[in-house]
Structure formats: structure tokens, C-alpha cells
Coordinates of C-alpha atoms in Angstrom, one line a residue:
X1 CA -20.8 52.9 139.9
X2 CA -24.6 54.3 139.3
X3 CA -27.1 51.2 138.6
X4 CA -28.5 50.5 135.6
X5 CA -31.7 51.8 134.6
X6 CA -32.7 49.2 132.4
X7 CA -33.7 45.9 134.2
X8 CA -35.4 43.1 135.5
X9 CA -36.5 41.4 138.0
X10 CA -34.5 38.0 139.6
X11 CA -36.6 35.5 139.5
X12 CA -36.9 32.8 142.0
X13 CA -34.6 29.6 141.1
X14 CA -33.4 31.2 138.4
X15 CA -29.5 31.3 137.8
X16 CA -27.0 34.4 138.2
X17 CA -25.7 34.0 134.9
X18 CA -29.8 34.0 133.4
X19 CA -30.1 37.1 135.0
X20 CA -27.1 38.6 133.7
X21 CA -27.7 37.2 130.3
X22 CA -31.5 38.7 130.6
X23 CA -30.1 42.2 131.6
X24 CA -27.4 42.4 128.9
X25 CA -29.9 41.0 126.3
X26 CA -32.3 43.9 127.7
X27 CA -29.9 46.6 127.3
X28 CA -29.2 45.6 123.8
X29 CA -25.9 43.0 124.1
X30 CA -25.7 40.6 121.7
X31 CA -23.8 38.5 124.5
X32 CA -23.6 38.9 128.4
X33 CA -19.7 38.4 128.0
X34 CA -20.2 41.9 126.1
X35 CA -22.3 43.3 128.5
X36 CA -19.9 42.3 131.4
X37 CA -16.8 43.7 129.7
X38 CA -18.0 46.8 129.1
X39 CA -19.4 47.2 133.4
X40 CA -15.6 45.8 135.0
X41 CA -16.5 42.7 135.5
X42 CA -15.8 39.1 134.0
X43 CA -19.1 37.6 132.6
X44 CA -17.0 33.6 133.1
X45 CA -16.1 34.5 136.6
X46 CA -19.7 35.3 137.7
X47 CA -20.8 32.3 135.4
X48 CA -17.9 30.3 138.2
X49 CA -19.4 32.2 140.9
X50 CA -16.3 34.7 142.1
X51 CA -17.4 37.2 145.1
X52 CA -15.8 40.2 143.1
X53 CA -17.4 40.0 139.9
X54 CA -20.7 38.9 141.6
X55 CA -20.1 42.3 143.7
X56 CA -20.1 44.5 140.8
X57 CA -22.9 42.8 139.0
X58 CA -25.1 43.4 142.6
X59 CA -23.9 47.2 142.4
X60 CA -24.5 47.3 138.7
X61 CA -27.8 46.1 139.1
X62 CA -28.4 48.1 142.5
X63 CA -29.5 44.9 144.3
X64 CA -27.4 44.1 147.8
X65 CA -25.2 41.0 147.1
X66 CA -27.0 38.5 149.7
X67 CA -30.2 39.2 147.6
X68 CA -28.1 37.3 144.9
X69 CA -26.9 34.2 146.7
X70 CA -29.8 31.9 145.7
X71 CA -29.0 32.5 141.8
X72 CA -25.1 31.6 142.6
X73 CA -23.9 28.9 141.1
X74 CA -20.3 28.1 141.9
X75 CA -18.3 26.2 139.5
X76 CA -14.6 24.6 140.4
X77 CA -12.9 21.9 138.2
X78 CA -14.9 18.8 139.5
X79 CA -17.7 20.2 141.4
X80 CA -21.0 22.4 141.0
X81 CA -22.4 23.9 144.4
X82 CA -26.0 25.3 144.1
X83 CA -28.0 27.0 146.3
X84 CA -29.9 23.5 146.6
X85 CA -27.1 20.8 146.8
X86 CA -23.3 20.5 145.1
X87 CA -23.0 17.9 142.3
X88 CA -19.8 16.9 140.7
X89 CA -20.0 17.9 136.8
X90 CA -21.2 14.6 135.6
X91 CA -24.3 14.9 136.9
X92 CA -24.9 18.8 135.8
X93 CA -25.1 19.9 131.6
X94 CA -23.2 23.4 131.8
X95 CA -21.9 22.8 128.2
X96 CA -25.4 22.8 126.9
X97 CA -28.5 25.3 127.6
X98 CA -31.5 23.2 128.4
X99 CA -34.8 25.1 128.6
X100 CA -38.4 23.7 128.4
X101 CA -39.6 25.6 124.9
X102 CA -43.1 26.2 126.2
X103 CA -42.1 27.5 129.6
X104 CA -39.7 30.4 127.1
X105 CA -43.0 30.4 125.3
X106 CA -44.7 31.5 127.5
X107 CA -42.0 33.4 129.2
X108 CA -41.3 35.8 125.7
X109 CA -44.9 35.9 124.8
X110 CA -45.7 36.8 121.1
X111 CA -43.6 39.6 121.1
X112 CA -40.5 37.5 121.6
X113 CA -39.4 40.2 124.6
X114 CA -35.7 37.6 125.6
X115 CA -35.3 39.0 128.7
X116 CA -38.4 37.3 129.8
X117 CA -37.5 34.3 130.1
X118 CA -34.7 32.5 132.4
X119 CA -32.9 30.1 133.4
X120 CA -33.9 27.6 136.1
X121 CA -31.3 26.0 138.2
X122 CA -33.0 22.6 137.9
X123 CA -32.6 22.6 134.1
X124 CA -29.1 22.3 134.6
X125 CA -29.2 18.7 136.3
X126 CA -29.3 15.2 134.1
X127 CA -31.6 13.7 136.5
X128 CA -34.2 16.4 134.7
X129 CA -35.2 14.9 132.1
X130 CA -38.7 16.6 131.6
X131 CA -40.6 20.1 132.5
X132 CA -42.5 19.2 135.7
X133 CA -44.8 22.0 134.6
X134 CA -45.7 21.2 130.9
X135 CA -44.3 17.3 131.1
X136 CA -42.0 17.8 127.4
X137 CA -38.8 17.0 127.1
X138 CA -36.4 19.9 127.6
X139 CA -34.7 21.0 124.5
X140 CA -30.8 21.6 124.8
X141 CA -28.7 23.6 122.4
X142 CA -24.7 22.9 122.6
X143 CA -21.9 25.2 122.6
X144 CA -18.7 26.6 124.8
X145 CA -19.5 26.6 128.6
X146 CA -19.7 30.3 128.3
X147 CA -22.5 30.3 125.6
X148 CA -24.5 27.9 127.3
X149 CA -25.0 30.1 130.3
X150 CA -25.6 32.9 128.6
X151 CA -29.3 32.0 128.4
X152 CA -30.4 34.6 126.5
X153 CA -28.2 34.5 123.4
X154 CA -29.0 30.9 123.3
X155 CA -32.4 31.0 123.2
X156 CA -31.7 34.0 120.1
X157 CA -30.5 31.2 118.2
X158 CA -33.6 28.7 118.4
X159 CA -36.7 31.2 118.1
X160 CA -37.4 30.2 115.1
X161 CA -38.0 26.7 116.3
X162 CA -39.7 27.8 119.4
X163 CA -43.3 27.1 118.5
X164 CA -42.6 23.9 116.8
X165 CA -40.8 22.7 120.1
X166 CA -43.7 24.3 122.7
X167 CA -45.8 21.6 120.4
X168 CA -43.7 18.2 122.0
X169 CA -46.1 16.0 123.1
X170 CA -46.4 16.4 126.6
X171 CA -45.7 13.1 128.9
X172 CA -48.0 11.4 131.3
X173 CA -45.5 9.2 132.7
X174 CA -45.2 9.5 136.3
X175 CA -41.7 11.7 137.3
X176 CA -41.9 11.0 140.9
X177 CA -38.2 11.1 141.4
X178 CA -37.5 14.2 139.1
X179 CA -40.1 15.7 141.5
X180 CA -38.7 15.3 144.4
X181 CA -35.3 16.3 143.2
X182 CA -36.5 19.3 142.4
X183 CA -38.0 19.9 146.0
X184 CA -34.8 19.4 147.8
X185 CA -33.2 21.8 145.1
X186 CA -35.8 24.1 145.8
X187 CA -35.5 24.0 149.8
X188 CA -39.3 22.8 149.6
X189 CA -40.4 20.4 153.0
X190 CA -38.8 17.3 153.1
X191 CA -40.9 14.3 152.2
X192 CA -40.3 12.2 155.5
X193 CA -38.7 9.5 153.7
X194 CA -35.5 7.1 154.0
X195 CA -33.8 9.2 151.0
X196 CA -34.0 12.4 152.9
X197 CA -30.9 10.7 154.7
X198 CA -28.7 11.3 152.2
X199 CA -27.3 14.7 149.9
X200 CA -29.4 15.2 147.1
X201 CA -26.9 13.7 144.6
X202 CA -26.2 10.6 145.9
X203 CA -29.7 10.1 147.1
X204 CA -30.8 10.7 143.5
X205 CA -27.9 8.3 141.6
X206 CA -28.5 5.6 144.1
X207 CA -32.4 6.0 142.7
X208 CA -31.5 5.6 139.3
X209 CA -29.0 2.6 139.7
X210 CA -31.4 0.7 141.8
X211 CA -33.5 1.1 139.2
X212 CA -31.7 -0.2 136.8
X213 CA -30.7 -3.1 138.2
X214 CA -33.7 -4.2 139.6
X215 CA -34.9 -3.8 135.6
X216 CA -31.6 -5.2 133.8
X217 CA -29.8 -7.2 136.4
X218 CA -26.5 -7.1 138.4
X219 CA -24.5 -5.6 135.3
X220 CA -27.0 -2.6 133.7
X221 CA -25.6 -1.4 130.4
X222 CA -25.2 2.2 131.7
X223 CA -23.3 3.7 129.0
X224 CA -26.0 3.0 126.5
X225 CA -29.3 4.3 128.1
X226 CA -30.9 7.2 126.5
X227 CA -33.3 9.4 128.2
X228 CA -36.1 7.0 128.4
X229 CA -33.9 4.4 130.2
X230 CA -33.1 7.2 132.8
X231 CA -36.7 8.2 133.1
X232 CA -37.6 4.3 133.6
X233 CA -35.3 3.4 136.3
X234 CA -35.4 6.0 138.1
X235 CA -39.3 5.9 138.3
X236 CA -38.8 1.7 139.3
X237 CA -36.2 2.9 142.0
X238 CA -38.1 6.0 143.3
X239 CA -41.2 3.3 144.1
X240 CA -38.5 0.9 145.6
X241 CA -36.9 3.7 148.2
X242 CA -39.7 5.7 148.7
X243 CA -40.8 2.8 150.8
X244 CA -38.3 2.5 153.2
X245 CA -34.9 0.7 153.6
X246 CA -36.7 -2.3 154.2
X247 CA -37.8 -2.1 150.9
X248 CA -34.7 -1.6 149.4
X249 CA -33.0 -4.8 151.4
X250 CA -36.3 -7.0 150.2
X251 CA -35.2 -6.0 146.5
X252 CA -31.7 -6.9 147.1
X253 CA -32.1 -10.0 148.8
X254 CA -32.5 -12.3 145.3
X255 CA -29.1 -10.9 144.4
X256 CA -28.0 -12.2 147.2
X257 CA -28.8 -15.8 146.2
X258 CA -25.7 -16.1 144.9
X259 CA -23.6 -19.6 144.3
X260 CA -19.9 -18.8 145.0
X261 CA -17.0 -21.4 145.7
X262 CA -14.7 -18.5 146.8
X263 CA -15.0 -18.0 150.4
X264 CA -14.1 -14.9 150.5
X265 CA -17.8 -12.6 149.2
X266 CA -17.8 -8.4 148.7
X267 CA -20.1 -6.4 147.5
X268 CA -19.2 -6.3 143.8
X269 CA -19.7 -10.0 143.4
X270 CA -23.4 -9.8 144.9
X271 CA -24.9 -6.7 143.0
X272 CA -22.3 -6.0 140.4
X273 CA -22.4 -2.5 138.9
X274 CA -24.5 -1.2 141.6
X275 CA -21.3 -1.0 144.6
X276 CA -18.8 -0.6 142.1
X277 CA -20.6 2.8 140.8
X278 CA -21.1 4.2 144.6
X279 CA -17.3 3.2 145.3
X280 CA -15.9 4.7 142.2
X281 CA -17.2 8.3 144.1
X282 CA -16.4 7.6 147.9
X283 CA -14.8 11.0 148.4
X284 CA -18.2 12.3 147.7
X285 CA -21.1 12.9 150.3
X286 CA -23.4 10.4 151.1
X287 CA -21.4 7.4 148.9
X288 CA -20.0 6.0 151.8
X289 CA -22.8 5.7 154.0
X290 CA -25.1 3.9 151.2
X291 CA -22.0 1.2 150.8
X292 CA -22.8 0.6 154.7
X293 CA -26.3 0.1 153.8
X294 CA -25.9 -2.5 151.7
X295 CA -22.6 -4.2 153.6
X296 CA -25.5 -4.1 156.3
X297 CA -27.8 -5.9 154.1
X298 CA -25.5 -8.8 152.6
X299 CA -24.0 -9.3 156.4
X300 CA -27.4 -11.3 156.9
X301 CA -26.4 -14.0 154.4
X302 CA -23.0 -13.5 154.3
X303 CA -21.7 -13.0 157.8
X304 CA -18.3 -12.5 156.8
X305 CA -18.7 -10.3 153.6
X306 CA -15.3 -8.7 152.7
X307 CA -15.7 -4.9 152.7
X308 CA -14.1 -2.7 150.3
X309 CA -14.5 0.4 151.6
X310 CA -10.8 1.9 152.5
X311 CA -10.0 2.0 156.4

């Protein structure tokens, strides 16, 4: 199979299905699923990240496949593994297209060239709330799993709103969190602090729910925060952690002032949603180890806590 002639550039952090959705939308495809059928390859598979379709895209494209592995996003019923970290699906939006409109502004320029602009692997996760660059919220449109990767086509569809969305109000609230998430995603130097112990995911939802209940209390009304809430919490628990466990224990410790007549004390009872969220996803990485940290931390008042971890 010859290469294309007609193409551009990967970009760094930018996802392998941006890039095929840039080159399709170059060579005049309405859609990169299209563009893939008519080259022998399956435009969902490489979205999933399957070694055989990414093969022939790399051949396509004349670029040697290990050039292609930071853009590889691979997708399996429960889990998303990036180049930066794996997240299960609950923590990543791969049924919508979020883009930061001014950063696509800028990307198209006034000529509205698509292929410019891509996809950044960061977009993709919930705790990204905001362009780090411009400090908008990012704007999302919805569709089938397939559409939403295909960056290109999606961005087709809002053009016309483009400008009007480049002109959000940009935030100054501090995204100190979001930051660092981002590092770690990007392979940037690690920050030398207690979070770096722990996979990016868990690191990050232990942020956010330490947040929250140092701002709400033991039982946090989770299911009914909007983005504001996230951006809050996490900011009040990225202060909290970014000084140390001790720090984290100190903000525990009035939740441990707890009057029970039941002689038998876990976790659960103590700090409420907090436990019961990190044990709900045990069999993921990192989970485990921050249920020690806080067994660790009760133990001092409550010598004989009752631990609910599974032998």
C-alpha cells in the first residue's frame, strides 16, 4: 500500500483517532469511518486501539507504527488506557467530543482549514473541566461513540457557533488539580508530592472526594454537582493533599469525633461516602492502598477499627 500524499502532521498529545479524523477530513471525507473503509481498515477498531488497523493506518500515512503509540488510545468494555494513565469509562467522555472552541479557533484560523485542529487526549477526561491554556469551559457536542472521536466531523457541525464559543469568559479560578492531571498525562516531571504515590486516577478521585467532604460533610450529594462543584472540590482537596499525608489525617481527624454505642467502628461510619466510593473500585489501582491510609489514620482513635477491605 503507497502512502497518502495528502497529510498532516501528528501532533503531540493529540489522539489516533484526531489524526485520522484530520487526514480523512483533509482528503475530502465527510467522515473518518468513510475514509477508513475505503484504505482496509476499520475506523472503530483504531478508535478501540487494535494493532492491525493501527498497522495500516501507519502504512497509510507512511509513518512507522511506534511513532503512533503516544496518540493510542485503547478502549475495552470498562477501561480506557492512554499513553498517560488507564481510567475506567466513568471517568473519561468518549460519547461526547469536548474541544476548547478558541484553542479550534485558533487551530482553523479564518479560513476554517478542519484539519487543523485536533484532538487532545486530556479533553477526554471529566476531571478537565477547563482549557489550561485559555481558562473557558470546554464545549462538548454528543453523539454515537464513533462520531465523537471523529474530531473533525464534529467540529463541521458547530462552526458556525465557533466564534460565539471562543468568546466564553475565560476563568481566573485557580485549576491547580486539573493542572497537575494533565502533567502526569503528559509524562511531564513529577511534582514531589504525596499524590505522586498513587495512578493518576485514583490519585485524582481521591482529590475530588476529599474535597467534597471537607466542603459538604461525611455524605456529599455527588450525583447532583455540576461542573462548578467539581471544579470547587477538587481545588479544596488539591490544597489539602498537596501538603502532605499529614495534612490529609489533620482534615480527617474531626470526622473522627465520632459518638458511637456500637463497639464495633469501620471506615464507612467515620467518613461516610468518602470509603465507600474508594471501596466500590477496589479491583482498580491505587484504591486499595488509599483505604490503608485512612484505616491507618482512624487506627489512632479507634484501635480496633473493623476493616472492610476483602482478605
Amino acid at each position: 500500500m503507497s502512502s497518502l500524499l495528502l497529510k498532516v502532521p501528528l501532533h503531540p498529545h493529540e489522539t489516533l483517532a484526531s489524526y485520522c479524523s484530520r487526514i480523512a477530513a483533509m482528503n475530502g471525507m465527510e467522515s473518518a469511518t468513510e475514509f477508513a473503509s475505503h484504505f482496509g481498515f476499520n475506523f472503530g477498531r483504531l478508535v478501540d486501539g487494535y494493532q492491525a488497523d493501527i498497522g495500516v493506518f501507519s502504512r497509510l500515512v507512511g509513518s512507522p507504527q511506534g511513532n503512533l503509540e503516544t496518540g493510542v488510545v485503547i478502549q475495552t468494555k470498562g477501561f480506557v488506557k492512554t499513553s498517560g494513565g488507564t481510567f475506567s469509562r466513568e471517568f473519561l467522555d468518549t460519547d461526547r467530543c469536548r474541544f476548547c472552541p478558541t484553542c479550534v479557533a485558533t487551530d482553523v484560523g479564518p479560513t476554517y482549514r478542519l484539519h487543523r485542529a485536533y484532538g487532545r487526549v486530556e479533553w477526554m477526561l471529566k476531571f478537565i473541566h477547563t482549557c489550561p491554556d485559555h481558562g473557558i469551559g470546554l464545549s462538548k457536542v454528543s453523539g454515537h461513540r464513533l462520531k465523537a472521536a471523529d474530531f473533525s466531523a464534529q467540529l463541521r457541525t458547530r462552526l458556525d457557533d465557533l466564534e460565539r464559543l471562543a468568546r466564553k469568559q475565560s476563568s481566573r479560578r485557580p485549576m491547580r488539580l486539573q493542572n497537575y492531571v494533565i502533567n502526569r498525562l503528559r509524562g511531564g516531571e513529577p511534582e514531589g508530592i504525596w499524590l505522586d504515590e498513587f495512578p493518576l486516577q485514583a490519585a485524582a478521585h481521591f482529590t475530588q472526594l476529599l474535597g467534597a467532604m471537607s466542603r459538604d460533610g461525611r455524605e456529599p450529594d455527588l450525583e447532583e454537582f455540576e461542573d462548578k462543584d467539581w471544579i470547587e472540590v477538587a481545588e479544596i482537596g488539591f490544597d489539602i493533599v498537596s501538603r502532605g499525608r499529614q495534612a490529609v489525617e489533620t482534615t480527617l481527624e474531626p470526622f473522627f469525633d465520632f459518638k458511637t454505642v456500637r463497639r464495633k467502628v469501620s471506615l464507612s461510619m467515620l467518613l461516610g461516602r468518602l470509603p465507600v466510593e474508594l471501596l466500590q473500585r477496589l479491583e482498580q489501582p491505587g484504591y486499595r492502598d488509599l483505604i490503608k491510609v485512612l484505616e491507618n489514620a482512624a487506627r489512632w482513635r479507634y484501635p480496633t477499627l473493623i476493616s472492610e477491605l476483602p482478605n
